[in-house]
DNA sequence: AATGAATGAGTCTTCATTCAT
DNA sequence: AATGAATGAAGACTCATTCAT
């Protein structure tokens, strides 16, 4: 008997992500997915009940990985600005390295797959929690503009997403000096 | 009758847009589209050769309307900052009033429909031309950070898109005072 | 526009019946069914949601036709024996002319299609109501054995079904004289 | 080890029978069968080449057990009536105790499995041979109606099958007195 | 031009059968 | 011999497109 490989679920999800990033959710075919993962079509159905469940599990899978990545490298005694810089950098790198992830999220929220389930929006909020907390702390210390913190988070993420999108499109790496430049802009935008 | 036809073509395109905004391109069915437009399925095929052409025409249709809107209300002798403020406001309003448009573009660029055509990226660039020119002028006058102007445009649009997305999601109107706040952030970000 | 033919539903049901009688429910393929009815596969799905619904509607359709046929030719002032003879004859003829019907019922009650729905057994009982009422009347008049009337009905139907099955198998017609013989046996079995 | 193997073969056949009785041949899945028998799917294929062979072997297996049961308890010097009564009782009990058997036969003869083999109808006839012989003898002794003996056998079996079916459906036991009643009806039907 | 029923190619999904362990 | 994960052919079902009215 071949052992039911735990890795195979990941393999299938990553293959799906890769295809969706290229063709959009509209272009995901189960047969292509199987080919990409070098499996038989039927095998996919051992690990996922149907296409619907597969897509929804992919969403949760990406949610989970994002959350864990975002706070890495941050020291408790870093300054607020330094923490925000690091977390922004992580966010940017994550968006650049896994542009597929951003693409998937965009697609997912405007799809029949998302609409069929009850809202799972709360989970998305949780990803941004670390950033949100930092903004609150910054406002308390009078370092950050005393504006609705949601707006701050939204705007920062929007800027970073845009930069990431451009970087990926043009296939360029964001150099250290460029990052300094970008964060300068970000910081100017939100500092009080 | 010419008018009648063009009216119906618009009707179909707007119906398509409305469905795509709700369900994504993956969820666009020709029969649903016909129902939304209160037409028979066959009628759609009188105005569009096939689904492919319909989607591509929708893209061009949205392109056209965006470009015309963006520069409205700008006076030649406004200051650079004032011009950028107005154009940004137009961009934001456009994104809020026609959130479907942004959604469509996101979906379109990651879909088999887009991949089948030769790149139309240039067209997108043209929409942003008015903003781009203003940034260049601002840099010449030493008002705006002397950074790659593409980056400036990208970042500003990213911020505004994010705000628009949030506004639409939460179904809130951006008040005048909020707009002052937001543009304050934008301006801080890019001013030299 | 082609008009949605009311007859087409019947056509599909009869085609399904014909196939099921030959191959059993296990052998019913939607593509074969479409071929038998000289339609495209998709057309079947215009009239029936899925295979499941098709089979269940076939059951109800056959139920309905059986009930209406059974009492034909019976006069109110016939004697009980004469009424039972006529109704038995109708039952036998029905079973012989539409052997597919009996086959379908046998198959249906032992199939996933039947098991998935709540019992519709009552409907079957209703078919036999006319016979049942006659038996009761006969018992009241002391013409028929005073035994549980269900048993009488069961046994009579069993006999007739067996005869029908044999007649169909051997492809023979039940002649008038044979019918006299058979009903003689039936009557001997139940008369008091 | 020989015994062990034959034991497992029986186990598989009985499991198949049990499932078929519940869901019909249309509902028999090899994986379900394996589960019912508490074996792995692959194991079934060690004992049976494929599903086809399995079903056909089940047919032969059931054939064999029926024939042996039918004449038990009959003494050479019993009267014809007494012999027919005993054999009818055996037939009824067999039908009631193993209702699955009747169901299987019904299903089998209308299935792709049966159609693929050459006719095995003769085998079925052989089961009924003991009854057939008794009828002939009874006719010779002028005790039974001088009618086509096939008709007599058909009718008797039909009556008994119907009674058995009802008994199983309503989950009731046929008491001794009920049996006297039923055989009374049977005998009235065929006696000359 | 308009309609929507009909079509059938293209997908999704199941399940008999194989095969690595 | 036993296992159950993997396979992929076969069958169910969808939906873009056509066509009779």
mmCIF file of N, CA and C in Angstrom, chain A residues 20-27 103 106-115 121 145 147-148 151-152 154-155 157-159 162-163 165-166 169 172 178 181-182 184-186 188-191, chain B residues 20-27 103 106-115 121 145 147-148 151-152 154-155 157-159 162-163 165-166 169 172 178 181-182 184-186 188-191:
data_model
loop_
_atom_site.group_PDB
_atom_site.id
_atom_site.type_symbol
_atom_site.label_atom_id
_atom_site.label_comp_id
_atom_site.label_asym_id
_atom_site.label_seq_id
_atom_site.Cartn_x
_atom_site.Cartn_y
_atom_site.Cartn_z
ATOM 1 N N UNK A 20 -4.179 29.303 -11.057
ATOM 2 C CA UNK A 20 -5.105 30.423 -10.873
ATOM 3 C C UNK A 20 -4.394 31.749 -11.102
ATOM 4 N N UNK A 21 -3.139 31.825 -10.624
ATOM 5 C CA UNK A 21 -2.387 33.067 -10.811
ATOM 6 C C UNK A 21 -2.182 33.361 -12.292
ATOM 7 N N UNK A 22 -2.054 32.296 -13.080
ATOM 8 C CA UNK A 22 -1.818 32.487 -14.507
ATOM 9 C C UNK A 22 -3.106 32.778 -15.264
ATOM 10 N N UNK A 23 -4.133 32.039 -14.934
ATOM 11 C CA UNK A 23 -5.333 32.076 -15.789
ATOM 12 C C UNK A 23 -6.568 32.627 -15.082
ATOM 13 N N UNK A 24 -6.435 32.929 -13.811
ATOM 14 C CA UNK A 24 -7.618 33.334 -13.048
ATOM 15 C C UNK A 24 -8.426 32.117 -12.660
ATOM 16 N N UNK A 25 -9.336 32.326 -11.733
ATOM 17 C CA UNK A 25 -10.196 31.221 -11.298
ATOM 18 C C UNK A 25 -10.985 30.678 -12.473
ATOM 19 N N UNK A 26 -11.319 31.574 -13.399
ATOM 20 C CA UNK A 26 -12.095 31.150 -14.568
ATOM 21 C C UNK A 26 -11.360 30.110 -15.384
ATOM 22 N N UNK A 27 -10.044 30.074 -15.253
ATOM 23 C CA UNK A 27 -9.275 29.174 -16.096
ATOM 24 C C UNK A 27 -8.828 27.898 -15.411
ATOM 25 N N UNK A 103 -3.024 37.739 -6.117
ATOM 26 C CA UNK A 103 -3.898 37.516 -7.264
ATOM 27 C C UNK A 103 -5.058 36.610 -6.857
ATOM 28 N N UNK A 106 -7.677 38.480 -4.722
ATOM 29 C CA UNK A 106 -8.488 39.338 -5.580
ATOM 30 C C UNK A 106 -9.566 38.548 -6.297
ATOM 31 N N UNK A 107 -9.140 37.440 -6.873
ATOM 32 C CA UNK A 107 -10.056 36.625 -7.657
ATOM 33 C C UNK A 107 -11.123 35.980 -6.773
ATOM 34 N N UNK A 108 -10.654 35.474 -5.650
ATOM 35 C CA UNK A 108 -11.535 34.676 -4.780
ATOM 36 C C UNK A 108 -12.727 35.467 -4.277
ATOM 37 N N UNK A 109 -12.452 36.718 -3.863
ATOM 38 C CA UNK A 109 -13.543 37.496 -3.266
ATOM 39 C C UNK A 109 -14.598 37.903 -4.283
ATOM 40 N N UNK A 110 -14.281 37.781 -5.549
ATOM 41 C CA UNK A 110 -15.255 38.064 -6.607
ATOM 42 C C UNK A 110 -15.547 36.791 -7.361
ATOM 43 N N UNK A 111 -15.949 35.769 -6.681
ATOM 44 C CA UNK A 111 -16.166 34.509 -7.397
ATOM 45 C C UNK A 111 -17.339 33.770 -6.789
ATOM 46 N N UNK A 112 -17.914 32.890 -7.553
ATOM 47 C CA UNK A 112 -19.012 32.071 -7.032
ATOM 48 C C UNK A 112 -18.562 31.251 -5.822
ATOM 49 N N UNK A 113 -17.278 30.912 -5.765
ATOM 50 C CA UNK A 113 -16.783 30.089 -4.668
ATOM 51 C C UNK A 113 -16.943 30.818 -3.343
ATOM 52 N N UNK A 114 -16.573 32.079 -3.346
ATOM 53 C CA UNK A 114 -16.682 32.869 -2.130
ATOM 54 C C UNK A 114 -18.138 33.132 -1.794
ATOM 55 N N UNK A 115 -18.921 33.427 -2.809
ATOM 56 C CA UNK A 115 -20.305 33.819 -2.575
ATOM 57 C C UNK A 115 -21.144 32.687 -2.004
ATOM 58 N N UNK A 121 -14.777 36.705 6.212
ATOM 59 C CA UNK A 121 -14.008 37.944 6.189
ATOM 60 C C UNK A 121 -13.191 38.146 7.454
ATOM 61 N N UNK A 145 -0.400 59.783 12.645
ATOM 62 C CA UNK A 145 -1.569 60.647 12.485
ATOM 63 C C UNK A 145 -2.766 60.077 13.240
ATOM 64 N N UNK A 147 -5.841 59.421 13.026
ATOM 65 C CA UNK A 147 -6.891 59.221 12.043
ATOM 66 C C UNK A 147 -7.408 57.801 12.249
ATOM 67 N N UNK A 148 -8.615 57.546 11.774
ATOM 68 C CA UNK A 148 -9.148 56.184 11.874
ATOM 69 C C UNK A 148 -8.079 55.158 11.490
ATOM 70 N N UNK A 151 -8.135 53.348 8.256
ATOM 71 C CA UNK A 151 -7.725 54.103 7.074
ATOM 72 C C UNK A 151 -6.222 54.009 6.873
ATOM 73 N N UNK A 152 -5.478 54.154 7.984
ATOM 74 C CA UNK A 152 -4.015 54.063 7.903
ATOM 75 C C UNK A 152 -3.590 52.705 7.349
ATOM 76 N N UNK A 154 -5.322 50.514 5.704
ATOM 77 C CA UNK A 154 -5.769 50.375 4.322
ATOM 78 C C UNK A 154 -4.817 51.055 3.354
ATOM 79 N N UNK A 155 -4.471 52.287 3.692
ATOM 80 C CA UNK A 155 -3.635 53.069 2.785
ATOM 81 C C UNK A 155 -2.239 52.485 2.672
ATOM 82 N N UNK A 157 -1.269 49.388 3.192
ATOM 83 C CA UNK A 157 -1.336 48.146 2.426
ATOM 84 C C UNK A 157 -1.542 48.430 0.951
ATOM 85 N N UNK A 158 -2.383 49.402 0.653
ATOM 86 C CA UNK A 158 -2.632 49.757 -0.740
ATOM 87 C C UNK A 158 -1.357 50.189 -1.438
ATOM 88 N N UNK A 159 -0.581 51.054 -0.754
ATOM 89 C CA UNK A 159 0.679 51.497 -1.347
ATOM 90 C C UNK A 159 1.595 50.314 -1.610
ATOM 91 N N UNK A 162 0.536 48.068 -4.416
ATOM 92 C CA UNK A 162 0.784 48.676 -5.725
ATOM 93 C C UNK A 162 2.240 48.531 -6.111
ATOM 94 N N UNK A 163 3.113 48.819 -5.142
ATOM 95 C CA UNK A 163 4.548 48.680 -5.422
ATOM 96 C C UNK A 163 4.865 47.237 -5.803
ATOM 97 N N UNK A 165 2.898 44.988 -7.018
ATOM 98 C CA UNK A 165 2.338 44.642 -8.312
ATOM 99 C C UNK A 165 3.268 45.122 -9.431
ATOM 100 N N UNK A 166 3.725 46.370 -9.294
ATOM 101 C CA UNK A 166 4.611 46.916 -10.310
ATOM 102 C C UNK A 166 5.915 46.139 -10.371
ATOM 103 N N UNK A 169 5.288 42.905 -12.100
ATOM 104 C CA UNK A 169 5.025 43.103 -13.527
ATOM 105 C C UNK A 169 6.309 43.355 -14.300
ATOM 106 N N UNK A 172 11.260 43.369 -11.547
ATOM 107 C CA UNK A 172 12.416 43.986 -10.888
ATOM 108 C C UNK A 172 12.443 43.661 -9.405
ATOM 109 N N UNK A 178 15.981 51.426 -2.738
ATOM 110 C CA UNK A 178 14.608 51.653 -3.159
ATOM 111 C C UNK A 178 13.641 51.475 -1.993
ATOM 112 N N UNK A 181 13.608 54.446 0.131
ATOM 113 C CA UNK A 181 12.814 55.452 -0.553
ATOM 114 C C UNK A 181 11.329 55.221 -0.332
ATOM 115 N N UNK A 182 10.915 53.994 -0.595
ATOM 116 C CA UNK A 182 9.493 53.655 -0.505
ATOM 117 C C UNK A 182 8.994 53.837 0.921
ATOM 118 N N UNK A 184 10.210 55.667 3.105
ATOM 119 C CA UNK A 184 10.170 57.114 3.359
ATOM 120 C C UNK A 184 8.819 57.679 2.980
ATOM 121 N N UNK A 185 8.360 57.320 1.816
ATOM 122 C CA UNK A 185 7.056 57.799 1.352
ATOM 123 C C UNK A 185 5.938 57.311 2.270
ATOM 124 N N UNK A 186 6.003 56.043 2.581
ATOM 125 C CA UNK A 186 4.971 55.461 3.459
ATOM 126 C C UNK A 186 4.948 56.209 4.785
ATOM 127 N N UNK A 188 6.175 59.154 5.633
ATOM 128 C CA UNK A 188 5.688 60.532 5.493
ATOM 129 C C UNK A 188 4.165 60.567 5.455
ATOM 130 N N UNK A 189 3.593 59.555 4.809
ATOM 131 C CA UNK A 189 2.136 59.526 4.652
ATOM 132 C C UNK A 189 1.416 59.392 5.981
ATOM 133 N N UNK A 190 1.992 58.621 6.902
ATOM 134 C CA UNK A 190 1.222 58.297 8.110
ATOM 135 C C UNK A 190 1.737 58.967 9.378
ATOM 136 N N UNK A 191 2.977 59.454 9.330
ATOM 137 C CA UNK A 191 3.529 60.050 10.570
ATOM 138 C C UNK A 191 2.746 61.329 10.908
ATOM 139 N N UNK B 20 -20.102 40.437 -13.581
ATOM 140 C CA UNK B 20 -18.691 40.155 -13.317
ATOM 141 C C UNK B 20 -18.282 40.727 -11.967
ATOM 142 N N UNK B 21 -18.796 41.929 -11.654
ATOM 143 C CA UNK B 21 -18.444 42.544 -10.374
ATOM 144 C C UNK B 21 -18.930 41.689 -9.211
ATOM 145 N N UNK B 22 -20.047 41.019 -9.418
ATOM 146 C CA UNK B 22 -20.595 40.196 -8.340
ATOM 147 C C UNK B 22 -19.913 38.835 -8.254
ATOM 148 N N UNK B 23 -19.706 38.219 -9.387
ATOM 149 C CA UNK B 23 -19.286 36.814 -9.370
ATOM 150 C C UNK B 23 -17.920 36.569 -9.988
ATOM 151 N N UNK B 24 -17.292 37.618 -10.486
ATOM 152 C CA UNK B 24 -16.031 37.414 -11.178
ATOM 153 C C UNK B 24 -16.264 36.918 -12.584
ATOM 154 N N UNK B 25 -15.210 36.961 -13.369
ATOM 155 C CA UNK B 25 -15.317 36.461 -14.741
ATOM 156 C C UNK B 25 -15.686 34.988 -14.749
ATOM 157 N N UNK B 26 -15.221 34.277 -13.725
ATOM 158 C CA UNK B 26 -15.515 32.844 -13.642
ATOM 159 C C UNK B 26 -17.011 32.587 -13.560
ATOM 160 N N UNK B 27 -17.735 33.581 -13.090
ATOM 161 C CA UNK B 27 -19.163 33.360 -12.874
ATOM 162 C C UNK B 27 -20.055 33.934 -13.962
ATOM 163 N N UNK B 103 -12.869 46.183 -10.297
ATOM 164 C CA UNK B 103 -12.975 44.732 -10.171
ATOM 165 C C UNK B 103 -12.768 44.079 -11.526
ATOM 166 N N UNK B 106 -9.067 44.076 -12.569
ATOM 167 C CA UNK B 106 -8.338 43.051 -11.809
ATOM 168 C C UNK B 106 -8.556 41.669 -12.404
ATOM 169 N N UNK B 107 -9.848 41.369 -12.640
ATOM 170 C CA UNK B 107 -10.211 40.036 -13.133
ATOM 171 C C UNK B 107 -9.672 39.814 -14.546
ATOM 172 N N UNK B 108 -9.829 40.869 -15.348
ATOM 173 C CA UNK B 108 -9.526 40.744 -16.770
ATOM 174 C C UNK B 108 -8.061 40.389 -17.018
ATOM 175 N N UNK B 109 -7.178 41.072 -16.277
ATOM 176 C CA UNK B 109 -5.759 40.870 -16.536
ATOM 177 C C UNK B 109 -5.279 39.485 -16.124
ATOM 178 N N UNK B 110 -6.056 38.808 -15.327
ATOM 179 C CA UNK B 110 -5.719 37.413 -14.940
ATOM 180 C C UNK B 110 -6.731 36.463 -15.529
ATOM 181 N N UNK B 111 -6.950 36.518 -16.762
ATOM 182 C CA UNK B 111 -7.973 35.623 -17.303
ATOM 183 C C UNK B 111 -7.560 35.142 -18.673
ATOM 184 N N UNK B 112 -8.126 34.044 -19.089
ATOM 185 C CA UNK B 112 -7.848 33.529 -20.424
ATOM 186 C C UNK B 112 -8.196 34.569 -21.494
ATOM 187 N N UNK B 113 -9.156 35.445 -21.206
ATOM 188 C CA UNK B 113 -9.559 36.439 -22.193
ATOM 189 C C UNK B 113 -8.414 37.388 -22.520
ATOM 190 N N UNK B 114 -7.752 37.850 -21.483
ATOM 191 C CA UNK B 114 -6.643 38.768 -21.673
ATOM 192 C C UNK B 114 -5.466 38.069 -22.335
ATOM 193 N N UNK B 115 -5.203 36.864 -21.881
ATOM 194 C CA UNK B 115 -4.028 36.147 -22.368
ATOM 195 C C UNK B 115 -4.111 35.857 -23.855
ATOM 196 N N UNK B 121 -1.517 46.605 -22.442
ATOM 197 C CA UNK B 121 -1.040 47.367 -21.280
ATOM 198 C C UNK B 121 -0.851 48.834 -21.615
ATOM 199 N N UNK B 145 8.825 64.685 -4.736
ATOM 200 C CA UNK B 145 10.044 63.903 -4.524
ATOM 201 C C UNK B 145 10.656 63.515 -5.863
ATOM 202 N N UNK B 147 11.902 61.110 -7.488
ATOM 203 C CA UNK B 147 11.966 59.646 -7.487
ATOM 204 C C UNK B 147 11.353 59.199 -8.803
ATOM 205 N N UNK B 148 11.656 57.978 -9.223
ATOM 206 C CA UNK B 148 11.052 57.439 -10.441
ATOM 207 C C UNK B 148 9.553 57.779 -10.487
ATOM 208 N N UNK B 151 6.941 55.185 -9.924
ATOM 209 C CA UNK B 151 6.733 54.775 -8.534
ATOM 210 C C UNK B 151 5.722 55.689 -7.862
ATOM 211 N N UNK B 152 5.885 56.999 -8.089
ATOM 212 C CA UNK B 152 4.957 57.966 -7.496
ATOM 213 C C UNK B 152 3.520 57.674 -7.939
ATOM 214 N N UNK B 154 2.257 54.950 -9.225
ATOM 215 C CA UNK B 154 1.836 53.647 -8.699
ATOM 216 C C UNK B 154 1.351 53.766 -7.269
ATOM 217 N N UNK B 155 2.155 54.441 -6.475
ATOM 218 C CA UNK B 155 1.850 54.534 -5.053
ATOM 219 C C UNK B 155 0.583 55.348 -4.810
ATOM 220 N N UNK B 157 -1.925 55.892 -6.872
ATOM 221 C CA UNK B 157 -3.085 55.116 -7.321
ATOM 222 C C UNK B 157 -3.389 53.985 -6.345
ATOM 223 N N UNK B 158 -2.349 53.358 -5.855
ATOM 224 C CA UNK B 158 -2.554 52.264 -4.905
ATOM 225 C C UNK B 158 -3.288 52.747 -3.669
ATOM 226 N N UNK B 159 -2.837 53.901 -3.144
ATOM 227 C CA UNK B 159 -3.505 54.441 -1.954
ATOM 228 C C UNK B 159 -4.968 54.719 -2.235
ATOM 229 N N UNK B 162 -7.126 51.656 -2.608
ATOM 230 C CA UNK B 162 -7.411 51.027 -1.319
ATOM 231 C C UNK B 162 -8.519 51.751 -0.597
ATOM 232 N N UNK B 163 -8.420 53.076 -0.587
ATOM 233 C CA UNK B 163 -9.467 53.854 0.073
ATOM 234 C C UNK B 163 -10.809 53.584 -0.585
ATOM 235 N N UNK B 165 -11.756 50.990 -2.280
ATOM 236 C CA UNK B 165 -12.212 49.629 -1.986
ATOM 237 C C UNK B 165 -12.891 49.580 -0.619
ATOM 238 N N UNK B 166 -12.229 50.184 0.358
ATOM 239 C CA UNK B 166 -12.795 50.196 1.703
ATOM 240 C C UNK B 166 -14.128 50.940 1.736
ATOM 241 N N UNK B 169 -16.745 48.751 0.219
ATOM 242 C CA UNK B 169 -17.046 47.602 1.080
ATOM 243 C C UNK B 169 -17.944 48.010 2.240
ATOM 244 N N UNK B 172 -19.674 53.408 2.703
ATOM 245 C CA UNK B 172 -19.636 54.765 3.247
ATOM 246 C C UNK B 172 -19.257 55.781 2.183
ATOM 247 N N UNK B 178 -13.018 64.199 5.198
ATOM 248 C CA UNK B 178 -12.228 62.967 5.057
ATOM 249 C C UNK B 178 -11.301 63.070 3.849
ATOM 250 N N UNK B 181 -8.299 64.994 4.649
ATOM 251 C CA UNK B 181 -7.421 64.120 5.434
ATOM 252 C C UNK B 181 -6.628 63.191 4.531
ATOM 253 N N UNK B 182 -7.370 62.533 3.660
ATOM 254 C CA UNK B 182 -6.746 61.543 2.774
ATOM 255 C C UNK B 182 -5.720 62.215 1.864
ATOM 256 N N UNK B 184 -4.208 64.856 2.360
ATOM 257 C CA UNK B 184 -3.080 65.233 3.208
ATOM 258 C C UNK B 184 -2.061 64.107 3.276
ATOM 259 N N UNK B 185 -2.548 62.926 3.504
ATOM 260 C CA UNK B 185 -1.657 61.769 3.563
ATOM 261 C C UNK B 185 -0.956 61.555 2.227
ATOM 262 N N UNK B 186 -1.743 61.595 1.172
ATOM 263 C CA UNK B 186 -1.174 61.406 -0.166
ATOM 264 C C UNK B 186 -0.085 62.440 -0.428
ATOM 265 N N UNK B 188 1.645 64.334 1.662
ATOM 266 C CA UNK B 188 2.818 64.109 2.511
ATOM 267 C C UNK B 188 3.712 63.021 1.910
ATOM 268 N N UNK B 189 3.059 62.034 1.336
ATOM 269 C CA UNK B 189 3.818 60.902 0.798
ATOM 270 C C UNK B 189 4.703 61.310 -0.374
ATOM 271 N N UNK B 190 4.204 62.200 -1.204
ATOM 272 C CA UNK B 190 4.934 62.460 -2.448
ATOM 273 C C UNK B 190 5.635 63.818 -2.503
ATOM 274 N N UNK B 191 5.266 64.716 -1.639
ATOM 275 C CA UNK B 191 5.884 66.055 -1.704
ATOM 276 C C UNK B 191 7.363 65.937 -1.331
#
